[in-house]
Amino acid sequence: MSKTKSIVVASLMIGLGMASCNSGNIRRNPGKIYAPDMTYSVAYDAYTSNPNFADSQTSRPPVEGTVARGHMLPDHFVMGDTNAYKTYTTNLRFDETGLKEGNRLFNIYCAICHGTNLDGQGPLFASGKFASMPANFKDGKYLHMPVGQMYAAIKFGKNMMGSYASQLDQQQRWMIIAYIKQVQSKNGGDAFALGEGQGSNETTMAMSPVSSQPSGNVAGKK
């Protein structure tokens, strides 16, 4: 190939390369889209502008005065109200499935400090990382602790223990407490009163997402 031809070929290649990098401000055709609604949403996405509402917001607040189906009503628990802690209770009652779930949740969130045997010998304390021993639920100091005080500790935290309100919903907190109380009843504690068939006006709970607040009302049920 002569020098002239080499220059011509090189010039064409450079020109084509530059042309491919510059669309001339004209959008290229993206080709065919198999499912365009997955790329270009037909519905309004959360946090996007929406002309159908006066505030132009797509995300809407809950309807005032309503409770989502399957959710519990607010417990109206106030941090520091120790009198309420001692008297607060629930009408929830749990069958074996619900108690097993309480055991599972306890092992996930509580056993790291309180131990799987509820004796305060969790891995964090046994490793020497904590100088102060976590609560031993089999000790006389805690065997007769009111369930409301346990609920307050889970929701607000206590001493070095932080709040678990964001990790555990109301039903899950009661599942854990029911499991603790069941174990305590077998180790010198009060008779177990949160099991299925115990108490009046009870609402038996297992793994169901439907829950109730202490007075017994479940959103969406009567």
Coordinates of C-alpha atoms in Angstrom, one line a residue:
M1 CA 0.0 0.0 0.0
S2 CA 1.3 3.4 -1.1
K3 CA 1.9 6.2 1.4
T4 CA -1.0 8.1 -0.1
K5 CA -3.4 5.3 0.4
S6 CA -2.3 4.8 4.0
I7 CA -2.9 8.4 4.7
V8 CA -6.4 8.3 3.2
V9 CA -7.3 5.1 5.1
A10 CA -6.0 6.5 8.4
S11 CA -7.9 9.8 7.8
L12 CA -11.2 7.9 7.2
M13 CA -10.7 5.8 10.3
I14 CA -10.0 8.9 12.4
G15 CA -13.0 10.7 10.9
L16 CA -15.3 7.7 11.6
G17 CA -14.1 7.5 15.1
M18 CA -14.7 11.1 15.8
A19 CA -18.1 11.0 14.2
S20 CA -19.1 8.0 16.4
C21 CA -18.1 10.1 19.5
N22 CA -20.1 13.1 18.5
S23 CA -23.8 12.7 17.9
G24 CA -24.2 16.4 16.8
N25 CA -26.5 17.0 19.8
I26 CA -29.0 14.6 18.3
R27 CA -30.1 11.8 20.6
R28 CA -29.3 8.4 19.3
N29 CA -32.1 5.8 18.9
P30 CA -31.8 3.5 22.0
G31 CA -33.3 0.7 20.0
K32 CA -36.3 -1.5 20.9
I33 CA -37.4 -1.8 24.5
Y34 CA -39.0 -5.1 25.5
A35 CA -40.8 -3.8 28.5
P36 CA -40.9 0.0 28.4
D37 CA -43.1 0.3 31.5
M38 CA -40.2 -1.1 33.5
T39 CA -38.0 1.8 32.3
Y40 CA -40.6 4.6 32.0
S41 CA -43.0 4.2 34.9
V42 CA -46.7 4.6 34.1
A43 CA -47.5 5.2 37.7
Y44 CA -46.2 8.1 39.7
D45 CA -43.1 7.1 41.7
A46 CA -42.8 8.0 45.4
Y47 CA -41.2 11.4 46.1
T48 CA -41.9 12.6 42.5
S49 CA -44.1 15.6 41.6
N50 CA -47.7 14.8 41.2
P51 CA -50.2 17.3 39.6
N52 CA -53.2 15.4 41.1
F53 CA -52.6 16.8 44.6
A54 CA -52.5 20.4 45.9
D55 CA -49.0 20.0 47.4
S56 CA -47.7 18.2 44.3
Q57 CA -46.4 15.3 46.4
T58 CA -47.0 11.7 45.3
S59 CA -46.3 10.2 48.8
R60 CA -49.4 10.8 50.9
P61 CA -49.7 10.8 54.8
P62 CA -52.0 8.3 56.4
V63 CA -55.7 9.3 56.5
E64 CA -56.3 11.2 59.8
G65 CA -57.9 9.1 62.5
T66 CA -57.2 5.7 60.8
V67 CA -55.1 2.7 61.6
A68 CA -53.6 0.5 58.9
R69 CA -55.3 -2.9 58.7
G70 CA -53.4 -5.4 60.8
H71 CA -51.5 -2.8 62.7
M72 CA -51.8 -2.0 66.5
L73 CA -53.1 1.2 67.8
P74 CA -50.4 3.4 69.5
D75 CA -49.5 2.4 73.0
H76 CA -49.3 6.0 74.2
F77 CA -46.4 5.0 76.4
V78 CA -44.5 7.9 77.8
M79 CA -40.8 7.6 78.7
G80 CA -40.2 8.0 82.4
D81 CA -43.8 7.3 83.5
T82 CA -42.8 4.5 85.9
N83 CA -46.4 4.2 87.3
A84 CA -47.6 3.3 83.9
Y85 CA -44.7 0.9 83.4
K86 CA -45.9 -1.1 86.5
T87 CA -49.5 -1.3 85.4
Y88 CA -49.3 -1.6 81.7
T89 CA -50.3 -5.0 80.3
T90 CA -51.8 -6.7 77.2
N91 CA -54.6 -9.0 76.3
L92 CA -52.5 -10.8 73.7
R93 CA -52.1 -14.5 74.3
F94 CA -49.7 -16.7 72.3
D95 CA -49.9 -20.3 71.2
E96 CA -46.8 -22.5 70.8
T97 CA -46.0 -21.0 67.4
G98 CA -46.1 -17.5 68.8
L99 CA -43.9 -18.5 71.8
K100 CA -41.4 -20.1 69.4
E101 CA -41.3 -16.9 67.5
G102 CA -40.7 -15.0 70.7
N103 CA -37.8 -17.4 71.4
R104 CA -36.4 -16.8 68.0
L105 CA -36.6 -13.0 68.3
F106 CA -35.1 -13.2 71.8
N107 CA -32.1 -15.1 70.4
I108 CA -31.7 -12.5 67.7
Y109 CA -32.0 -9.3 69.7
C110 CA -31.5 -10.2 73.3
A111 CA -29.4 -13.3 73.8
I112 CA -26.2 -11.4 72.7
C113 CA -26.3 -9.8 76.2
H114 CA -28.8 -11.7 78.3
G115 CA -27.7 -15.2 77.0
T116 CA -29.7 -17.9 75.4
N117 CA -30.5 -19.3 78.8
L118 CA -31.7 -15.9 80.1
D119 CA -29.0 -16.0 82.8
G120 CA -27.2 -12.8 81.8
Q121 CA -24.2 -14.8 80.4
G122 CA -24.5 -13.6 76.8
P123 CA -21.4 -13.6 74.5
L124 CA -20.7 -9.9 75.1
F125 CA -20.6 -10.2 78.8
A126 CA -18.9 -13.6 78.8
S127 CA -16.1 -12.1 76.6
G128 CA -15.3 -9.5 79.2
K129 CA -16.3 -6.6 76.9
F130 CA -18.9 -5.4 79.5
A131 CA -18.0 -4.9 83.1
S132 CA -21.6 -4.8 84.3
M133 CA -23.6 -8.0 84.0
P134 CA -26.8 -7.8 81.9
A135 CA -30.1 -8.7 83.6
N136 CA -30.4 -12.3 84.7
F137 CA -34.0 -13.1 84.1
K138 CA -33.8 -16.1 86.4
D139 CA -32.7 -14.0 89.3
G140 CA -35.2 -13.0 92.0
K141 CA -34.8 -9.4 91.1
Y142 CA -36.4 -10.0 87.7
L143 CA -38.6 -13.1 88.2
H144 CA -41.6 -11.1 89.3
M145 CA -40.9 -8.0 87.2
P146 CA -44.2 -6.6 85.7
V147 CA -44.6 -7.1 82.0
G148 CA -45.1 -3.4 81.5
Q149 CA -41.6 -2.7 82.8
M150 CA -40.1 -5.2 80.4
Y151 CA -42.1 -3.6 77.6
A152 CA -40.8 -0.1 78.6
A153 CA -37.2 -1.5 78.6
I154 CA -37.6 -2.8 75.1
K155 CA -39.2 0.3 73.8
F156 CA -37.1 3.0 75.5
G157 CA -34.0 1.1 76.6
K158 CA -32.6 0.8 80.1
N159 CA -29.1 1.7 81.4
M160 CA -26.6 0.5 78.8
M161 CA -29.3 -1.2 76.8
G162 CA -30.5 0.8 73.9
S163 CA -34.1 1.1 72.5
Y164 CA -35.3 -1.7 70.2
A165 CA -38.4 0.2 69.2
S166 CA -37.3 0.5 65.6
Q167 CA -36.3 -3.2 65.3
L168 CA -39.4 -4.8 67.1
D169 CA -43.0 -3.8 66.5
Q170 CA -45.5 -4.0 69.4
Q171 CA -46.6 -7.6 68.8
Q172 CA -43.0 -8.8 68.5
R173 CA -42.1 -7.1 71.9
W174 CA -45.0 -8.9 73.5
M175 CA -43.9 -12.2 71.9
I176 CA -40.4 -11.8 73.5
I177 CA -41.9 -10.9 76.9
A178 CA -44.3 -13.9 76.7
Y179 CA -41.3 -16.2 76.0
I180 CA -39.3 -14.7 79.0
K181 CA -42.3 -15.1 81.3
Q182 CA -42.8 -18.7 80.2
V183 CA -39.2 -19.5 81.1
Q184 CA -39.5 -17.6 84.4
S185 CA -42.6 -19.5 85.3
K186 CA -40.5 -22.7 85.1
N187 CA -37.8 -21.2 87.3
G188 CA -39.7 -19.9 90.3
G189 CA -41.5 -17.0 88.7
D190 CA -45.1 -16.1 88.5
A191 CA -47.6 -18.5 86.8
F192 CA -47.4 -18.0 83.1
A193 CA -50.4 -15.9 82.0
L194 CA -49.7 -15.0 78.4
G195 CA -50.4 -18.4 76.9
E196 CA -53.3 -19.5 74.8
G197 CA -56.4 -20.1 76.8
Q198 CA -55.3 -17.9 79.7
G199 CA -56.9 -14.6 80.7
S200 CA -60.2 -13.0 79.7
N201 CA -61.1 -11.2 76.4
E202 CA -57.9 -12.6 75.0
T203 CA -56.7 -12.3 71.5
T204 CA -54.6 -15.3 70.6
M205 CA -51.6 -14.6 68.4
A206 CA -49.2 -16.8 66.6
M207 CA -47.3 -15.8 63.4
S208 CA -50.2 -13.9 62.1
P209 CA -49.5 -10.3 60.9
V210 CA -52.8 -9.1 62.5
S211 CA -52.2 -7.6 65.9
S212 CA -54.1 -5.8 68.6
Q213 CA -53.6 -3.1 71.2
P214 CA -54.0 -3.7 75.0
S215 CA -57.7 -3.0 75.0
G216 CA -58.2 -5.8 72.5
N217 CA -59.2 -3.9 69.3
V218 CA -57.5 -5.0 66.0
A219 CA -57.6 -2.6 63.1
G220 CA -59.9 -4.0 60.5
K221 CA -61.5 -6.5 62.8
K222 CA -64.3 -6.4 65.4

